[in-house]
Every structure is written in structure tokens, then in C-alpha cells.
Short mmCIF file of C-alpha atoms in Angstrom, two decimals:
data_model
loop_
_atom_site.label_atom_id
_atom_site.label_comp_id
_atom_site.label_asym_id
_atom_site.label_seq_id
_atom_site.Cartn_x
_atom_site.Cartn_y
_atom_site.Cartn_z
CA MET A 163 41.39 22.52 39.76
CA SER A 164 38.89 23.11 36.97
CA PHE A 165 36.09 20.93 38.34
CA LYS A 166 34.89 20.17 41.84
CA VAL A 167 31.72 19.31 43.70
CA VAL A 168 30.98 21.42 46.78
CA LEU A 169 28.75 19.74 49.35
CA ASN A 170 28.12 21.62 52.58
CA VAL A 171 27.40 18.74 54.96
CA ARG A 172 26.50 21.14 57.77
CA SER A 173 23.48 22.20 55.68
CA LEU A 174 22.17 18.67 55.07
CA LYS A 175 18.70 17.98 56.39
CA VAL A 176 16.78 14.70 56.14
CA ASP A 177 13.26 15.66 55.12
CA SER A 178 12.07 12.06 54.70
CA VAL A 179 13.52 8.55 54.62
CA ASP A 180 10.68 6.85 52.75
CA PRO A 181 10.83 8.15 50.11
CA VAL A 182 14.34 9.44 50.64
CA PHE A 183 14.75 13.18 50.44
CA VAL A 184 17.73 15.07 51.78
CA SER A 185 18.10 18.80 51.15
CA GLY A 186 21.22 20.89 51.45
CA ASP A 187 23.76 23.14 49.81
CA VAL A 188 25.44 21.58 46.79
CA HIS A 189 26.99 23.05 43.66
CA VAL A 190 29.88 22.53 41.29
CA VAL A 191 32.80 24.67 40.30
CA VAL A 192 33.54 24.65 36.58
CA GLY A 193 36.61 26.56 35.50
CA GLY A 194 36.38 28.80 38.59
CA CYS A 195 32.64 29.52 38.23
CA GLU A 196 30.30 28.37 41.02
CA PHE A 197 27.27 26.77 39.40
CA PRO A 198 24.30 27.20 39.78
CA SER A 199 25.56 29.46 42.62
CA GLY A 200 27.74 29.31 45.72
CA ASP A 201 24.77 28.91 48.07
CA TRP A 202 22.59 26.64 45.93
CA THR A 203 20.15 24.43 47.88
CA ASP A 204 18.94 21.29 46.14
CA SER A 205 18.63 17.54 46.52
CA PRO A 206 22.32 16.65 46.86
CA ILE A 207 21.72 12.89 46.66
CA SER A 208 19.99 13.32 43.30
CA ALA A 209 22.47 15.85 41.93
CA ILE A 210 25.56 13.89 42.93
CA GLY A 211 23.94 10.58 41.98
CA SER A 212 23.25 11.94 38.49
CA LEU A 213 26.95 12.89 38.26
CA GLY A 214 27.86 9.29 39.08
CA SER A 215 25.57 8.02 36.34
CA ALA A 216 26.98 10.56 33.89
CA ILE A 217 30.53 9.40 34.66
CA GLN A 218 29.54 5.82 33.81
CA TRP A 219 28.32 6.97 30.36
CA VAL A 220 31.41 9.09 29.75
CA ARG A 221 33.66 6.09 30.54
CA LYS A 222 31.96 4.42 27.56
CA GLY A 223 32.72 7.46 25.38
CA GLU A 224 29.16 8.84 25.49
CA PRO A 225 28.08 12.35 26.55
CA ALA A 226 25.83 12.59 29.62
CA ASP A 227 24.35 15.13 32.01
CA MET A 228 24.45 15.91 35.73
CA TYR A 229 21.19 17.53 36.82
CA PHE A 230 20.25 19.98 39.50
CA PHE A 231 16.61 19.43 40.37
CA GLU A 232 15.64 22.80 41.78
CA GLY A 233 15.81 24.80 38.57
CA PRO A 234 16.75 24.66 34.92
CA TYR A 235 20.42 23.86 35.52
CA PHE A 236 22.56 20.97 34.35
CA VAL A 237 26.16 20.09 33.59
CA LYS A 238 26.97 18.35 30.32
CA LEU A 239 29.99 16.01 30.25
CA SER A 240 31.25 15.42 26.71
CA PRO A 241 34.21 13.15 25.97
CA SER A 242 36.84 14.61 23.62
CA GLU A 243 37.23 13.32 20.05
CA SER A 244 40.38 11.52 21.23
CA PHE A 245 38.90 10.38 24.56
CA ARG A 246 40.27 6.83 24.28
CA THR A 247 43.81 8.20 24.48
CA ASP A 248 43.59 11.55 26.33
CA GLN A 249 40.67 10.92 28.76
CA LYS A 250 39.63 14.59 28.45
CA VAL A 251 36.08 15.69 29.12
CA ARG A 252 34.41 18.98 28.24
CA VAL A 253 32.40 20.13 31.25
CA THR A 254 29.72 22.64 30.32
CA ALA A 255 27.44 24.28 32.87
CA LEU A 256 24.12 25.22 31.24
CA ARG A 257 20.93 27.02 32.14
CA ASP A 258 17.80 26.29 30.12
CA TYR A 259 15.38 29.15 29.65
CA TRP A 260 12.22 30.02 27.77
CA ASP A 261 12.53 32.85 25.27
CA GLU A 262 9.13 34.52 25.06
CA SER A 263 9.83 36.31 21.78
CA ALA A 264 11.06 33.13 20.03
CA GLN A 265 8.52 30.91 21.79
CA ASP A 266 11.24 28.32 22.30
CA TYR A 267 13.64 26.89 24.89
CA PHE A 268 17.33 27.74 24.73
CA GLY A 269 20.43 26.75 26.65
CA GLU A 270 22.81 29.39 27.96
CA ILE A 271 26.42 28.32 28.61
CA VAL A 272 27.35 29.64 32.03
CA ALA A 273 30.79 28.00 32.30
CA ASP A 274 32.87 25.71 30.11
CA SER A 275 36.15 23.88 30.75
CA TRP A 276 38.18 20.89 29.58
CA VAL A 277 39.31 18.58 32.40
CA SER A 278 40.58 15.06 32.83
CA LEU A 279 38.01 12.38 33.53
CA GLY A 280 40.12 11.56 36.60
CA GLU A 281 39.49 15.01 38.02
CA VAL A 282 35.72 14.60 37.58
CA GLU A 283 35.86 11.12 39.14
CA ARG A 284 37.86 12.39 42.14
CA ALA A 285 35.38 15.25 42.73
CA TYR A 286 32.49 12.77 42.61
CA SER A 287 34.26 10.29 44.90
CA GLN A 288 35.00 13.02 47.47
CA ALA A 289 31.33 14.11 47.49
CA VAL A 290 30.13 10.51 48.03
CA SER A 291 32.71 10.07 50.81
CA SER A 292 31.40 13.25 52.45
CA PHE A 293 27.88 11.78 52.36
CA VAL A 294 29.08 8.55 53.96
CA ARG A 295 31.00 10.36 56.73
CA TRP A 296 28.01 12.62 57.41
CA GLY A 297 25.66 9.62 57.55
CA GLU A 298 27.96 7.80 59.99
CA GLU A 299 28.49 10.86 62.20
CA ASN A 300 24.76 11.65 62.33
CA GLY A 301 23.41 8.11 62.79
CA GLU A 302 21.59 8.11 59.45
CA VAL A 303 21.73 4.32 59.25
CA LYS A 304 18.92 4.00 56.69
CA LEU A 305 20.69 6.42 54.35
CA LEU A 306 24.16 4.89 54.64
CA ALA A 307 23.30 1.97 52.36
CA LEU A 308 22.07 4.44 49.77
CA PHE A 309 25.22 6.57 50.00
CA LYS A 310 27.47 3.53 49.86
CA GLY A 311 25.50 2.18 46.91
CA MET A 312 26.01 5.23 44.70
CA PRO A 313 27.78 4.45 41.40
CA LYS A 314 31.54 4.01 41.70
#
């Protein structure tokens, strides 16, 4: 598998319900590389939600990004030139950084892989399902509607 979303549900913590903020360990694996890192703590709802939105754009043939919110990290999803027939997506894990000597921002490619859109969709769907199961098991009734309402 060249792309997956790793959500450690045991690490999830509800910091607030209004506004909603859940923290926990979440990262992706792109071509075998854990990104941003294997023990990355972030806002999993936001990160995974942005992946769902990115998938919707890619289905239309447009590139889009999944964002991690606790740092300069994002994953770019870019449909192939022949996307309409092959459904291939380039998944690029990037880190933005400021170069003091150039006085400019740059993007460093950390990992890069071509995968099927179906693989990305399955990884996303599994992460959302994990949220729903966690919400049900932990009585997070107010959050269940949010989890179940994430883009399909």
C-alpha cells in the first residue's frame, strides 16, 4: 500500500465541543514514509476533513491539498494527465520552510508516490470510520454528527 492514513484513536482527546477541537496522533504514509512523523499530534478532524475535501476536487480532475495544522506540512494530490482513464493520483508530502539566505519560502518534497484514487479514498473512508467507532464507543454524541457528516 502506497498511501494510508494512520489515526491512533487511543490518543484522541476532546479539548472542546463548542468550538469543536479534538487532538490526537494522526499522520499519513506515502510510499512507505510516515509523514509528518510516526508520532505526529495534530487536529485529526481538520487533517482528515481536508483530505476528504481534497478528494472531492481530485474527482473533478483538479489538484488539491490535505493540510496538517500543527506545522508547515501538507500533502498535495495531483491527478495524472490521463486521470479520466487511469484514475491515478500523485501524492506528494511537502514541508514548507523559510530560507533565510534567499528571504523566501520553499517547499521540500519529503515523499512522493503515484497511487490509485481508490486507494486514497479507502484510506480516507477507513479514517472516518475509525472516528465514528471511537465516537460511538466513547459516548461523544455531539461529535458523531460531525464525523458522520464528513465528505464521502
